[in-house]
Coordinates of C-alpha atoms and ligand atoms in Angstrom, one line a residue:
X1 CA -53.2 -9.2 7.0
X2 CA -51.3 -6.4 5.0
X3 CA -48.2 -7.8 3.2
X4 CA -46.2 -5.4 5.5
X5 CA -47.7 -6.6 8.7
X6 CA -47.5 -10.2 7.5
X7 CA -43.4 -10.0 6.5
X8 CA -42.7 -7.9 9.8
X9 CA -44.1 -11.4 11.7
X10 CA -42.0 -13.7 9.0
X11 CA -38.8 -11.9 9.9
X12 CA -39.7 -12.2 13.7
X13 CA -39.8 -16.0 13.6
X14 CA -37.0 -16.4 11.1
X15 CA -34.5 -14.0 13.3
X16 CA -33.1 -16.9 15.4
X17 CA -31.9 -18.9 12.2
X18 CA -31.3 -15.8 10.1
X19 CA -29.0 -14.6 13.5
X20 CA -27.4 -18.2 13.6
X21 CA -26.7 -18.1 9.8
X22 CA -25.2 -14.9 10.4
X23 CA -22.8 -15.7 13.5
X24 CA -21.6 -18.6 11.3
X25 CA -20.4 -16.3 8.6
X26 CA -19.0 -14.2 11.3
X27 CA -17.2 -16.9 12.9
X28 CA -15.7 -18.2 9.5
X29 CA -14.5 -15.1 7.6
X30 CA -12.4 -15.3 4.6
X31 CA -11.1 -12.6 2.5
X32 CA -12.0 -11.1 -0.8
X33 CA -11.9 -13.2 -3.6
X34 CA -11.3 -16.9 -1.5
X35 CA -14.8 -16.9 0.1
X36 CA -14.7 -20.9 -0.7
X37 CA -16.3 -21.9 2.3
X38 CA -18.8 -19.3 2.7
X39 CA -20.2 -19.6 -1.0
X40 CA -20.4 -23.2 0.4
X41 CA -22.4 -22.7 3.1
X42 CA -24.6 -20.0 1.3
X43 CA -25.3 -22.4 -1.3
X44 CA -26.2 -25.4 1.5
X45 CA -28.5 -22.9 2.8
X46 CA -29.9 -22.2 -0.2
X47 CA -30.7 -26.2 -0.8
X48 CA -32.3 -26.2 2.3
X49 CA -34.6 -23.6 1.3
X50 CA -35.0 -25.1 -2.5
X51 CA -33.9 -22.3 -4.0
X52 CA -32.1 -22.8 -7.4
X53 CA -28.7 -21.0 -8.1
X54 CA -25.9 -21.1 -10.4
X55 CA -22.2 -20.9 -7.8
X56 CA -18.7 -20.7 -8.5
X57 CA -19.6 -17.2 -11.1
X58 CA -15.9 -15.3 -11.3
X59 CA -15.0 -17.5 -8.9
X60 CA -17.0 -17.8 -5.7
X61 CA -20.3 -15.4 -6.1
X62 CA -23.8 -17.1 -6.9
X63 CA -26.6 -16.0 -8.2
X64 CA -30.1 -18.0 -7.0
X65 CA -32.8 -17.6 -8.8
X66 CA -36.8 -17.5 -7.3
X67 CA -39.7 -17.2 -10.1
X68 CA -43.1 -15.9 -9.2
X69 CA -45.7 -17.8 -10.9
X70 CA -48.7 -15.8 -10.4
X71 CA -48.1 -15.3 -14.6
X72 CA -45.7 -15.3 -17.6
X73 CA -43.4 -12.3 -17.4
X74 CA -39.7 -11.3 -18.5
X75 CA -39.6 -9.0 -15.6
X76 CA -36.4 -9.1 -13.5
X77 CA -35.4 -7.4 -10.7
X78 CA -31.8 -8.7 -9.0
X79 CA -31.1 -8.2 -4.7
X80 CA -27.0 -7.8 -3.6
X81 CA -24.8 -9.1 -1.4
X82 CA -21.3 -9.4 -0.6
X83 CA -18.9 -12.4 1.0
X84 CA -16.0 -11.3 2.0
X85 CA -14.1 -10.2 5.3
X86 CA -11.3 -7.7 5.8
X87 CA -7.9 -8.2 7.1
X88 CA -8.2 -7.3 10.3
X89 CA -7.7 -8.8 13.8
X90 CA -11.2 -9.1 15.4
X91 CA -11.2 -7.2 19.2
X92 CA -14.6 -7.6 19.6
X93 CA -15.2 -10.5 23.3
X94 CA -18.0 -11.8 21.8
X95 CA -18.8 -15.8 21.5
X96 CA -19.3 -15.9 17.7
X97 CA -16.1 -13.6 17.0
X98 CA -13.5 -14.9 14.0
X99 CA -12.0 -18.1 14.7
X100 CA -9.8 -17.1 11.3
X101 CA -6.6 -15.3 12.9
X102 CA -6.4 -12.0 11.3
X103 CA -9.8 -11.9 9.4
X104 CA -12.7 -10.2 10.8
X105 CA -16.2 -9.4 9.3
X106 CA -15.8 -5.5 10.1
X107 CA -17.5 -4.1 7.1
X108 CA -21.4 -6.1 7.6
X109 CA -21.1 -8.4 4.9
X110 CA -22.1 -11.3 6.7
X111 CA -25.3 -9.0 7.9
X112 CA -26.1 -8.5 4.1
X113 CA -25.4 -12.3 3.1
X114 CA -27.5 -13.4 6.3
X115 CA -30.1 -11.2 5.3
X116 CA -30.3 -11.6 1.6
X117 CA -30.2 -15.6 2.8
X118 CA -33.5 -14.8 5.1
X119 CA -35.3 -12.0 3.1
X120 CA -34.8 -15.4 -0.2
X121 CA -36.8 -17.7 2.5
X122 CA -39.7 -15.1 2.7
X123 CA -39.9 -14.3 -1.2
X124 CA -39.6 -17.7 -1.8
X125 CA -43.3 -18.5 0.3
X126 CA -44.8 -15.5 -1.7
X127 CA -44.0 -17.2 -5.5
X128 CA -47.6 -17.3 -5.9
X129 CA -48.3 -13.6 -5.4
X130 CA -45.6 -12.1 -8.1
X131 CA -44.9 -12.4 -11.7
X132 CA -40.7 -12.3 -13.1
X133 CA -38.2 -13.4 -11.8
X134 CA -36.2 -12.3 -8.4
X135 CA -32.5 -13.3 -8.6
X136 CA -30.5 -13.0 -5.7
X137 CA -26.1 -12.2 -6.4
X138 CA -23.8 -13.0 -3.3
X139 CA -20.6 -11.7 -4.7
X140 CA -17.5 -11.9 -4.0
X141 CA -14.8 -9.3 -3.6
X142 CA -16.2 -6.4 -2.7
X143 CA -12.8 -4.7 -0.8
X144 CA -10.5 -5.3 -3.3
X145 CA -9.9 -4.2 -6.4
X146 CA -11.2 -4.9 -9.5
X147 CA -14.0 -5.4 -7.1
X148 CA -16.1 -8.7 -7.6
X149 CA -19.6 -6.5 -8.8
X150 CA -17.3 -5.8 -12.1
X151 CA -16.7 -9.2 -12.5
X152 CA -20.0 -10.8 -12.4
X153 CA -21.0 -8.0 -14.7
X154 CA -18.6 -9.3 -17.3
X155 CA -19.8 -12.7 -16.4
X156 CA -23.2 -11.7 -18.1
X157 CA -25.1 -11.4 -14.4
X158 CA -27.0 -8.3 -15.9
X159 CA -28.3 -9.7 -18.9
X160 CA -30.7 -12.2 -20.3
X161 CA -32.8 -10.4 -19.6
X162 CA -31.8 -6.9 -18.6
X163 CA -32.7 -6.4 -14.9
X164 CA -35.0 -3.7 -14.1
X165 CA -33.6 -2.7 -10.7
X166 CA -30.8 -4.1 -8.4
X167 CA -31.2 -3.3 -5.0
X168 CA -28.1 -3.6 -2.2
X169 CA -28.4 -2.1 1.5
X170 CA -25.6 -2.0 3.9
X171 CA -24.9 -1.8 7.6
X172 CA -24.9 1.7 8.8
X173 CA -23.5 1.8 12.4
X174 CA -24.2 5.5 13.4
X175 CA -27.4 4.9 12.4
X176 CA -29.7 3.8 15.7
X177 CA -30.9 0.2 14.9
X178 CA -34.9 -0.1 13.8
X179 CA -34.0 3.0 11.1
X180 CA -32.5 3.0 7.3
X181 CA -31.6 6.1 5.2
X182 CA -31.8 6.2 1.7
X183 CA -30.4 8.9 -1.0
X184 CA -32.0 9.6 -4.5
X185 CA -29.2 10.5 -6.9
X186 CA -25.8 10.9 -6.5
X187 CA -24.5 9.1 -3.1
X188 CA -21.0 7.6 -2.9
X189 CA -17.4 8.5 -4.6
X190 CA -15.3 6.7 -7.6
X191 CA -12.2 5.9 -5.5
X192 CA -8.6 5.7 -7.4
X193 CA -5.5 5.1 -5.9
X194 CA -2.3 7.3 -6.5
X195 CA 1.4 6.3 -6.2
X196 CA 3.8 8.7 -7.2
X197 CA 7.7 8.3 -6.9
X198 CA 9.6 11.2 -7.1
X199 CA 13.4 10.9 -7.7
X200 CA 16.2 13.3 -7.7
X201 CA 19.8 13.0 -6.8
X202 CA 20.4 12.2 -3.0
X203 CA 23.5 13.0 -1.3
X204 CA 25.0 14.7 2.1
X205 CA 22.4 17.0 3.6
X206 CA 25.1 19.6 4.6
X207 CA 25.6 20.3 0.3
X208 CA 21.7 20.8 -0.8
X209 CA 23.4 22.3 -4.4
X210 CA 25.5 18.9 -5.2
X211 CA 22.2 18.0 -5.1
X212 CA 18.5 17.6 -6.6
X213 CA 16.7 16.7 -3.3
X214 CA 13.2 14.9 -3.8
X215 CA 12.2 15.3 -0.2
X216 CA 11.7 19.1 -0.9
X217 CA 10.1 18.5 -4.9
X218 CA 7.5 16.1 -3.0
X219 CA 6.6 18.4 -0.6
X220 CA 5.7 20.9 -2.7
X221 CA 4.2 18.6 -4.9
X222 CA 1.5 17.3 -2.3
X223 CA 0.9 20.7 -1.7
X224 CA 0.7 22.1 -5.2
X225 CA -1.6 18.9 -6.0
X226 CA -4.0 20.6 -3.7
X227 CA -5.1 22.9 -6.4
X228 CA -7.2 20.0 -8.3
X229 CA -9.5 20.2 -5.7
X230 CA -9.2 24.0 -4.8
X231 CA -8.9 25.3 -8.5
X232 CA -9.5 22.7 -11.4
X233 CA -12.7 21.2 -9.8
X234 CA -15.9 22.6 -10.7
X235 CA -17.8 23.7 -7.2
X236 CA -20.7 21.8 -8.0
X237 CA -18.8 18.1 -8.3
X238 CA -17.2 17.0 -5.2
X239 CA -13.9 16.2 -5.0
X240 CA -11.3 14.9 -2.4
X241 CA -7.4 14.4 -3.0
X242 CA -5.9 13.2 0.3
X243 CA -2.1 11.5 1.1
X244 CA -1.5 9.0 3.7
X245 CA 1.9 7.9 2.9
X246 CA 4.7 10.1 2.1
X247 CA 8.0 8.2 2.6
X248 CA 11.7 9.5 2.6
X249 CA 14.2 7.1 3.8
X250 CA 16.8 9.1 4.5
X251 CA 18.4 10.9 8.0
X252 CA 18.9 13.9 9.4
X253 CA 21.8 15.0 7.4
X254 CA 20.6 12.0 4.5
X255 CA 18.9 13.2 1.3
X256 CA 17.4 9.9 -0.1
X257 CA 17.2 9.5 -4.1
X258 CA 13.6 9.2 -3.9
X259 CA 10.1 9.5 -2.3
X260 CA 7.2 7.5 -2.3
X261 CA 3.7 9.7 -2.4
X262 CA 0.3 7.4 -1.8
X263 CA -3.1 8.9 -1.8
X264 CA -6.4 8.5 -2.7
X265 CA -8.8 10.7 -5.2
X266 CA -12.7 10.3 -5.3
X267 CA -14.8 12.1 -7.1
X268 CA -18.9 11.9 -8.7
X269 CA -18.6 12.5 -12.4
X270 CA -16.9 10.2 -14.5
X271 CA -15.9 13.1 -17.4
X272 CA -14.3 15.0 -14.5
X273 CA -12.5 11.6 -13.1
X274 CA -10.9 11.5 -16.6
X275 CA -9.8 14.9 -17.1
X276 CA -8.4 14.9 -13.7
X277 CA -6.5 12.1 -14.1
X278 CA -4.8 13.6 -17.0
X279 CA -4.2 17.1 -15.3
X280 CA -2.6 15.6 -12.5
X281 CA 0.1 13.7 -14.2
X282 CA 0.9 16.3 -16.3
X283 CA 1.0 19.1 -14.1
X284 CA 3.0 16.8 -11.5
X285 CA 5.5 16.0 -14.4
X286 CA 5.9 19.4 -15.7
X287 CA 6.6 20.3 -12.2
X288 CA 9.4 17.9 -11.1
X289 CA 11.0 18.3 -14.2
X290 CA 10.9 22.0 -13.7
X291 CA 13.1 21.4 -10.9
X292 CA 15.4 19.2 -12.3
X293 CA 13.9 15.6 -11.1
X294 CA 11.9 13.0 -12.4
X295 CA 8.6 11.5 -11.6
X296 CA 6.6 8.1 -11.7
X297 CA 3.0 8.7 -11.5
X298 CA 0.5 5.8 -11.5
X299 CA -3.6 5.9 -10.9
X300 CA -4.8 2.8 -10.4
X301 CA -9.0 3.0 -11.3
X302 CA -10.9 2.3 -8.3
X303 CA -15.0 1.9 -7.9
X304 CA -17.4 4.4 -10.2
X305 CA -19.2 6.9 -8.1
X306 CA -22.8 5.3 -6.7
X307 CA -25.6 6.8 -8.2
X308 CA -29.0 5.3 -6.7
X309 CA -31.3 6.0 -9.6
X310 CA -34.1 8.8 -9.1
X311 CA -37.3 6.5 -9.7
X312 CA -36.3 3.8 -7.9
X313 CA -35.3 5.1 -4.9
X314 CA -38.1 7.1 -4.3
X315 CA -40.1 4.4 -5.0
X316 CA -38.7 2.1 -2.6
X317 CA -38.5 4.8 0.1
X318 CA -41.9 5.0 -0.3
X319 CA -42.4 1.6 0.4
X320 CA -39.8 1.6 3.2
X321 CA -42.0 4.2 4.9
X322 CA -44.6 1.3 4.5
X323 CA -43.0 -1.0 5.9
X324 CA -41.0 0.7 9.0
X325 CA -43.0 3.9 9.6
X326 CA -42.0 7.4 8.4
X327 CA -40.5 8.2 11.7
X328 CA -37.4 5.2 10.8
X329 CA -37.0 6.3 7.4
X330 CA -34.3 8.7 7.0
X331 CA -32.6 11.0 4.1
X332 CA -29.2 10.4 4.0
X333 CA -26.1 13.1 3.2
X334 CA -23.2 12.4 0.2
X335 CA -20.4 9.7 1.3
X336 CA -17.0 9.8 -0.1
X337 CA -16.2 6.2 0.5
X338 CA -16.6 3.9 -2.0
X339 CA -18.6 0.5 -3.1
X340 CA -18.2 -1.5 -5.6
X341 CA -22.1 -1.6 -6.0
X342 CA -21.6 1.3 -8.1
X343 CA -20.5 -0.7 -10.8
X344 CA -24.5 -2.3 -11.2
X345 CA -25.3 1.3 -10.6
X346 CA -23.9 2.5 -14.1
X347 CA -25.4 -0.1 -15.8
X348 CA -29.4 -0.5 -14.8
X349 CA -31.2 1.9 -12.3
X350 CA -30.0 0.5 -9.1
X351 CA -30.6 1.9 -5.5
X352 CA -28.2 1.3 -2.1
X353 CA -29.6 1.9 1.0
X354 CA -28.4 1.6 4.6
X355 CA -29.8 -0.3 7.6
X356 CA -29.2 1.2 11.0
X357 CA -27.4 -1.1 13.0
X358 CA -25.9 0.8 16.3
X359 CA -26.9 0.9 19.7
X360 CA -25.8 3.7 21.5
X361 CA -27.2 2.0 25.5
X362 CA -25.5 -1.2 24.4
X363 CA -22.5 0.5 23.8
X364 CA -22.5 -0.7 20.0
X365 CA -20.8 2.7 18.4
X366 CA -17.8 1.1 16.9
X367 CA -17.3 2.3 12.6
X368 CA -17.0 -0.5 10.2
X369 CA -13.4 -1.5 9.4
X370 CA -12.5 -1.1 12.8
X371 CA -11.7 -4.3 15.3
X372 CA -14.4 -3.7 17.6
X373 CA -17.1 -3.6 15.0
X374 CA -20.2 -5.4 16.0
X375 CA -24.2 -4.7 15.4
X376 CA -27.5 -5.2 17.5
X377 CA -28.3 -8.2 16.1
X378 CA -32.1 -7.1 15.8
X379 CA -30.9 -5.2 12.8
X380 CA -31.2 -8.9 10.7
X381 CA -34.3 -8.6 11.1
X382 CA -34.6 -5.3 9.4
X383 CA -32.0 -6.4 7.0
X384 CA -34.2 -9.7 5.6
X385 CA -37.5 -8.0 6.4
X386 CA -37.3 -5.0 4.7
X387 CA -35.5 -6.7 1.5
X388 CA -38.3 -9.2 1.3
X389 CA -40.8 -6.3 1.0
X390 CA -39.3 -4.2 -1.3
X391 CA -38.4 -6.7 -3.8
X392 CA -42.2 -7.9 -3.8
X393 CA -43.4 -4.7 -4.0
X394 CA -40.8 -3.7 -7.1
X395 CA -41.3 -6.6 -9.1
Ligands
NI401 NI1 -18.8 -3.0 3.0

């Protein structure tokens, strides 16, 4: 049998463990950073399988290690997941939903940790068939900033040796299950967050020139702001600068001292991240000051852009073509959200992919981050499957 055909049947008897390993997760979610109990079980599960592993790396995250022995080789390639849940209130009826009040797996991480868990089980049976080594990370902290990928990098997961390719795929809910989509080159944004006070003098609404009104400097502001994306950016990096919070506590005839601006900027090109950065505060300085206020402006560094590396990523589309037929392998566009995968990404060729796990007849439509969240379950088996086979096939 071809090694395609031969995984495809692994990952069809393993589904029913790999779907209760991942309802377990579900069930139990805990947020970024405190994923005690999961690490737990993923390193239980782990024994069961014998897999070796070093735990409790910046915390939580593990990284298992499974050594082909076909012949000597230095040759590493490392697979991706993530632990941790968001703070959200799950909506979903089903029987496995959160038993943890106000945490909810609504972003798929425990589809990659229960696939990552399932796709070890298969590479582990085909030791004999590879040379290097395969080392599997389940991080923690992947919604919260620093972001846990940054953290095992300092921790030294990327060295001794070098890997020569990480590989990370996450669940893609308007994608129809059965597909995945991959994306050579650039694919998803840096992400920093901006909080700006502006203060003036606040006073009686009725006497605007006793006064130095912020409400009116930081609505001009958010508009003028617009210009780095209109004017500074080059046309050939995409950029976003968006608001969601603009708070001024005053009243209708009440000119607070101050308002509070929040907003988000992502961007693909590191030198341009830097430079913008730099504009921003200084043209939003020069600004308030021009009308007489003053201004606090701090960026807090989010996620690098995601690059999936050239080679690589063709190369394992190829293979995914292999292994799921041309017709369920899709190009994907540019994404403007962020992942902290993008930190591996920066340092050795890495590639993220999505796996298609929505179901339009089964009404399964619902975005990630959302409370209804929820995936066809058959998507596991594309999620451990597909892993398996391209991580024999790379290394
Ligand atoms: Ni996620």
């Amino acid at each position: 049998m071809k090694l395609a055909e031969e995984i495809r049947a692994l990952s069809n008897s393993y589904f029913e463990e790999v779907r209760a390993i991942r309802r377990h997760i579900h069930m139990y979610p805990e947020l970024s950073f405190k994923e005690e109990k999961t690490a737990a079980y993923v390193s239980s599960t782990l024994d069961s399988y014998g897999i070796a592993y070093r735990d409790k790396i910046a915390g939580t995250g593990i990284v298992a290690s499974i050594k082909g022995t076909q012949s000597e080789s230095d040759k590493v390639i490392c697979l991706r997941a993530d632990l941790d849940a968001l703070p959200i209130q799950e909506k979903t009826a089903l029987e496995y939903a959160s038993k943890n009040d106000g945490i909810m797996h609504a972003c798929g991480h425990d589809v990659h940790t229960s696939s990552l868990l399932g796709a070890a089980k298969i590479i582990n049976q085909y030791r004999s068939q590879f040379a290097g080594e395969i080392k599997l990370i389940f991080q923690p902290g992947e919604e919260l900033l620093p972001g846990g990928a940054s953290l095992l990098i300092k921790e030294g997961v990327l060295q001794h040796p070098v890997p020569e390719a990480i590989i990370g795929q996450h669940v893609m809910p308007e994608m129809p299950v059965g597909k995945v989509g991959f994306r050579p080159g650039l694919y998803m944004a840096s992400t920093d967050e901006l909080y700006i006070t502006v203060k003036g003098k606040g006073g009686h609404g009725a006497m605007p020139h006793k006064l130095i009104d912020p409400v009116m400097m930081a609505a001009q502001l958010l508009v003028a702001l617009q210009q780095v994306v209109s004017r500074w950016a080059s046309p050939s990096i995409p950029t976003v600068l968006s608001f969601g919070k603009f708070q001024a506590d005053g009243a209708t005839n009440v000119i607070p001292d101050e308002v509070k601006i929040e907003g988000t900027f992502r961007t693909f090109d590191e030198a341009w991240r830097a430079k913008a950065h730099e504009k921003m505060r200084n043209f939003a300085k020069s600004f308030i000051e021009g009308m007489g206020g003053t201004i606090d402006f701090d960026i807090r560094n989010g996620y690098p852009f995601l690059k999936n590396d050239e080679v690589l990523t063709k190369f394992l589309t190829q293979e995914a073509v292999q292994y799921m037929g041309a017709s369920n392998v899709e190009a994907m566009d540019l994404r403007t959200t962020g992942e902290d995968f993008a930190f591996y990404t920066h340092h050795v060729p890495g590639c993220f992919y999505r796996i298609g796990t929505g179901n339009i007849e089964k009404g399964i439509t619902a975005s990630v981050h959302n409370p209804h969240f929820s995936i066809d379950e058959d998507a596991l088996k594309t999620g451990m499957g597909l892993m398996a086979y391209l991580a024999i096939k790379k290394i």
